Amino acid sequence: MSQPVPPPNQPYGEQPPVGAPNPAEGNPYAGQQPGAPTGNPFGGQQPGPYGQPGAQFGGGAPFAPAAPARDNLALGLVVAFVAALVAAGIYGAIIGATKHEIGYAAVGVGAIVGFAAGKVGGRNPVLPVLGAVFALIGVYAGQLLGEAIIISKQLPLSVTDIFLDHFSDLNTVWKEDSDFVSVLFFLVAAAVAFSTAKKTAD
């Protein structure tokens, strides 16, 4: 029995079986060459980072803009001054309750003032210096408040009356009670405020 003759240009043995569907009939892209346009504008591009096409958009995702540096001197000074007053109130209450100057409390005054100055004011180089000055004010006011609280427990005078009507006497008592340790507390509070303001602003 004779074998079927294959059609021209089709090697013997590669023709599809009888009754099998021709792959080229149901696939409109079966006859296209590799790399030919397929309707997908990104089909021939290599994917960039995060799955984005690299060649179409410059090789990847755009960088986010850097955040602007904080530099608000006026607001930083206001907040640092308020923080100094608050810290002075806390420090004075501790002295009035214990009748002793506590070094950790003075360090806390400097830390609170420096943190407020750096966090709100930013990287202005003036803020650490003024933060140290405000810390000195805070320690001084706190020690005066502590003296006033102690005196108010001994005399029939309120803390407010002592500050308003007898401030010079209060300051004299503070000078008499001050010693080298008191001066050391001032220096430590100023140094802590200065370093904290610089670290917080970075």
PDB file of C-alpha atoms in Angstrom, residues 57-194:
ATOM      1  CA  PHE A  57      10.549  55.296  32.890  1.00  0.00           C
ATOM      2  CA  GLY A  58      14.281  55.817  33.380  1.00  0.00           C
ATOM      3  CA  GLY A  59      15.213  52.553  35.060  1.00  0.00           C
ATOM      4  CA  GLY A  60      13.068  52.374  38.196  1.00  0.00           C
ATOM      5  CA  ALA A  61      10.932  54.086  40.766  1.00  0.00           C
ATOM      6  CA  PRO A  62      11.594  57.810  41.376  1.00  0.00           C
ATOM      7  CA  PHE A  63      13.253  58.824  44.649  1.00  0.00           C
ATOM      8  CA  ALA A  64      11.131  60.582  47.268  1.00  0.00           C
ATOM      9  CA  PRO A  65      12.217  64.175  47.933  1.00  0.00           C
ATOM     10  CA  ALA A  66      14.217  64.718  51.127  1.00  0.00           C
ATOM     11  CA  ALA A  67      12.358  66.269  54.047  1.00  0.00           C
ATOM     12  CA  PRO A  68      13.288  69.909  54.656  1.00  0.00           C
ATOM     13  CA  ALA A  69      15.487  70.566  57.678  1.00  0.00           C
ATOM     14  CA  ARG A  70      13.721  72.048  60.684  1.00  0.00           C
ATOM     15  CA  ASP A  71      14.927  75.536  61.553  1.00  0.00           C
ATOM     16  CA  ASN A  72      12.430  77.568  63.551  1.00  0.00           C
ATOM     17  CA  LEU A  73      14.395  79.702  65.980  1.00  0.00           C
ATOM     18  CA  ALA A  74      11.516  81.775  67.353  1.00  0.00           C
ATOM     19  CA  LEU A  75       9.237  78.833  68.101  1.00  0.00           C
ATOM     20  CA  GLY A  76      12.126  76.850  69.546  1.00  0.00           C
ATOM     21  CA  LEU A  77      12.961  79.658  71.965  1.00  0.00           C
ATOM     22  CA  VAL A  78       9.367  80.043  73.100  1.00  0.00           C
ATOM     23  CA  VAL A  79       8.936  76.332  73.717  1.00  0.00           C
ATOM     24  CA  ALA A  80      12.317  76.086  75.469  1.00  0.00           C
ATOM     25  CA  PHE A  81      11.402  78.972  77.789  1.00  0.00           C
ATOM     26  CA  VAL A  82       8.056  77.415  78.654  1.00  0.00           C
ATOM     27  CA  ALA A  83       9.811  74.084  79.259  1.00  0.00           C
ATOM     28  CA  ALA A  84      12.253  75.854  81.594  1.00  0.00           C
ATOM     29  CA  LEU A  85       9.379  77.251  83.647  1.00  0.00           C
ATOM     30  CA  VAL A  86       7.648  73.878  83.847  1.00  0.00           C
ATOM     31  CA  ALA A  87      10.887  72.135  84.806  1.00  0.00           C
ATOM     32  CA  ALA A  88      11.568  74.816  87.415  1.00  0.00           C
ATOM     33  CA  GLY A  89       8.179  74.156  88.973  1.00  0.00           C
ATOM     34  CA  ILE A  90       8.874  70.436  89.201  1.00  0.00           C
ATOM     35  CA  TYR A  91      12.388  71.009  90.545  1.00  0.00           C
ATOM     36  CA  GLY A  92      11.148  73.481  93.138  1.00  0.00           C
ATOM     37  CA  ALA A  93       8.420  71.113  94.293  1.00  0.00           C
ATOM     38  CA  ILE A  94      11.009  68.363  94.781  1.00  0.00           C
ATOM     39  CA  ILE A  95      13.262  70.676  96.822  1.00  0.00           C
ATOM     40  CA  GLY A  96      10.325  71.896  98.874  1.00  0.00           C
ATOM     41  CA  ALA A  97       9.208  68.356  99.626  1.00  0.00           C
ATOM     42  CA  THR A  98      12.636  66.912 100.435  1.00  0.00           C
ATOM     43  CA  LYS A  99      14.407  70.065 101.700  1.00  0.00           C
ATOM     44  CA  HIS A 100      17.406  68.991  99.629  1.00  0.00           C
ATOM     45  CA  GLU A 101      18.794  69.856  96.241  1.00  0.00           C
ATOM     46  CA  ILE A 102      18.804  66.696  94.138  1.00  0.00           C
ATOM     47  CA  GLY A 103      21.330  66.474  91.333  1.00  0.00           C
ATOM     48  CA  TYR A 104      19.199  64.248  89.146  1.00  0.00           C
ATOM     49  CA  ALA A 105      16.443  66.836  89.233  1.00  0.00           C
ATOM     50  CA  ALA A 106      18.821  69.516  87.953  1.00  0.00           C
ATOM     51  CA  VAL A 107      19.917  67.164  85.157  1.00  0.00           C
ATOM     52  CA  GLY A 108      16.242  66.665  84.345  1.00  0.00           C
ATOM     53  CA  VAL A 109      15.756  70.410  83.999  1.00  0.00           C
ATOM     54  CA  GLY A 110      18.543  70.586  81.432  1.00  0.00           C
ATOM     55  CA  ALA A 111      17.263  67.548  79.551  1.00  0.00           C
ATOM     56  CA  ILE A 112      13.699  68.889  79.327  1.00  0.00           C
ATOM     57  CA  VAL A 113      14.806  72.312  78.115  1.00  0.00           C
ATOM     58  CA  GLY A 114      17.301  70.924  75.593  1.00  0.00           C
ATOM     59  CA  PHE A 115      14.827  68.401  74.209  1.00  0.00           C
ATOM     60  CA  ALA A 116      12.173  71.067  73.717  1.00  0.00           C
ATOM     61  CA  ALA A 117      14.602  73.447  72.018  1.00  0.00           C
ATOM     62  CA  GLY A 118      16.016  70.885  69.610  1.00  0.00           C
ATOM     63  CA  LYS A 119      12.799  69.046  68.840  1.00  0.00           C
ATOM     64  CA  VAL A 120      10.808  72.148  67.981  1.00  0.00           C
ATOM     65  CA  GLY A 121      13.464  74.619  66.865  1.00  0.00           C
ATOM     66  CA  GLY A 122      15.565  72.274  64.751  1.00  0.00           C
ATOM     67  CA  ARG A 123      19.195  72.692  63.771  1.00  0.00           C
ATOM     68  CA  ASN A 124      19.694  76.396  64.327  1.00  0.00           C
ATOM     69  CA  PRO A 125      23.119  76.699  66.023  1.00  0.00           C
ATOM     70  CA  VAL A 126      21.821  79.372  68.406  1.00  0.00           C
ATOM     71  CA  LEU A 127      19.305  77.040  70.051  1.00  0.00           C
ATOM     72  CA  PRO A 128      21.737  74.833  72.024  1.00  0.00           C
ATOM     73  CA  VAL A 129      23.391  77.919  73.505  1.00  0.00           C
ATOM     74  CA  LEU A 130      20.115  79.585  74.466  1.00  0.00           C
ATOM     75  CA  GLY A 131      18.823  76.225  75.683  1.00  0.00           C
ATOM     76  CA  ALA A 132      21.736  76.122  78.127  1.00  0.00           C
ATOM     77  CA  VAL A 133      20.893  79.658  79.292  1.00  0.00           C
ATOM     78  CA  PHE A 134      17.238  78.710  79.812  1.00  0.00           C
ATOM     79  CA  ALA A 135      18.353  75.653  81.769  1.00  0.00           C
ATOM     80  CA  LEU A 136      20.324  77.916  84.111  1.00  0.00           C
ATOM     81  CA  ILE A 137      17.213  80.060  84.550  1.00  0.00           C
ATOM     82  CA  GLY A 138      15.164  76.954  85.215  1.00  0.00           C
ATOM     83  CA  VAL A 139      17.536  75.676  87.907  1.00  0.00           C
ATOM     84  CA  TYR A 140      17.702  79.101  89.548  1.00  0.00           C
ATOM     85  CA  ALA A 141      13.930  79.520  89.545  1.00  0.00           C
ATOM     86  CA  GLY A 142      13.476  75.967  90.815  1.00  0.00           C
ATOM     87  CA  GLN A 143      15.830  76.526  93.729  1.00  0.00           C
ATOM     88  CA  LEU A 144      14.091  79.783  94.597  1.00  0.00           C
ATOM     89  CA  LEU A 145      10.737  78.039  94.473  1.00  0.00           C
ATOM     90  CA  GLY A 146      12.045  75.293  96.743  1.00  0.00           C
ATOM     91  CA  GLU A 147      13.276  77.881  99.247  1.00  0.00           C
ATOM     92  CA  ALA A 148       9.906  79.638  99.116  1.00  0.00           C
ATOM     93  CA  ILE A 149       8.047  76.400  99.782  1.00  0.00           C
ATOM     94  CA  ILE A 150      10.281  75.618 102.745  1.00  0.00           C
ATOM     95  CA  ILE A 151       9.859  79.131 104.179  1.00  0.00           C
ATOM     96  CA  SER A 152       6.079  79.034 103.684  1.00  0.00           C
ATOM     97  CA  LYS A 153       5.943  75.985 105.942  1.00  0.00           C
ATOM     98  CA  GLN A 154       7.694  77.931 108.707  1.00  0.00           C
ATOM     99  CA  LEU A 155       6.042  81.349 108.374  1.00  0.00           C
ATOM    100  CA  PRO A 156       2.433  82.392 107.840  1.00  0.00           C
ATOM    101  CA  LEU A 157       3.167  83.400 104.253  1.00  0.00           C
ATOM    102  CA  SER A 158       2.166  81.851 100.976  1.00  0.00           C
ATOM    103  CA  VAL A 159       4.646  81.023  98.224  1.00  0.00           C
ATOM    104  CA  THR A 160       3.114  83.753  96.075  1.00  0.00           C
ATOM    105  CA  ASP A 161       3.508  86.364  98.847  1.00  0.00           C
ATOM    106  CA  ILE A 162       7.137  85.368  99.330  1.00  0.00           C
ATOM    107  CA  PHE A 163       7.883  85.772  95.622  1.00  0.00           C
ATOM    108  CA  LEU A 164       5.990  89.031  95.173  1.00  0.00           C
ATOM    109  CA  ASP A 165       6.530  90.844  98.478  1.00  0.00           C
ATOM    110  CA  HIS A 166       9.762  89.354  99.818  1.00  0.00           C
ATOM    111  CA  PHE A 167      11.753  88.409  96.730  1.00  0.00           C
ATOM    112  CA  SER A 168      14.929  90.182  97.869  1.00  0.00           C
ATOM    113  CA  ASP A 169      14.819  88.335 101.199  1.00  0.00           C
ATOM    114  CA  LEU A 170      14.197  85.090  99.345  1.00  0.00           C
ATOM    115  CA  ASN A 171      17.180  85.691  97.097  1.00  0.00           C
ATOM    116  CA  THR A 172      19.347  86.440 100.144  1.00  0.00           C
ATOM    117  CA  VAL A 173      18.363  83.157 101.758  1.00  0.00           C
ATOM    118  CA  TRP A 174      19.109  81.338  98.508  1.00  0.00           C
ATOM    119  CA  LYS A 175      22.622  82.846  98.347  1.00  0.00           C
ATOM    120  CA  GLU A 176      23.307  81.840 101.945  1.00  0.00           C
ATOM    121  CA  ASP A 177      22.232  78.267 101.296  1.00  0.00           C
ATOM    122  CA  SER A 178      24.139  77.949  98.030  1.00  0.00           C
ATOM    123  CA  ASP A 179      27.462  76.152  97.945  1.00  0.00           C
ATOM    124  CA  PHE A 180      29.788  74.450  95.488  1.00  0.00           C
ATOM    125  CA  VAL A 181      27.256  71.676  94.878  1.00  0.00           C
ATOM    126  CA  SER A 182      24.636  74.234  93.877  1.00  0.00           C
ATOM    127  CA  VAL A 183      27.029  75.744  91.349  1.00  0.00           C
ATOM    128  CA  LEU A 184      27.818  72.267  90.045  1.00  0.00           C
ATOM    129  CA  PHE A 185      24.132  71.633  89.467  1.00  0.00           C
ATOM    130  CA  PHE A 186      23.981  74.773  87.351  1.00  0.00           C
ATOM    131  CA  LEU A 187      26.896  73.664  85.198  1.00  0.00           C
ATOM    132  CA  VAL A 188      25.562  70.153  84.742  1.00  0.00           C
ATOM    133  CA  ALA A 189      22.092  71.391  83.775  1.00  0.00           C
ATOM    134  CA  ALA A 190      23.542  73.791  81.195  1.00  0.00           C
ATOM    135  CA  ALA A 191      25.772  71.109  79.674  1.00  0.00           C
ATOM    136  CA  VAL A 192      22.912  68.612  79.477  1.00  0.00           C
ATOM    137  CA  ALA A 193      20.626  71.174  77.835  1.00  0.00           C
ATOM    138  CA  PHE A 194      23.292  72.054  75.253  1.00  0.00           C
TER     139      PHE A 194
END
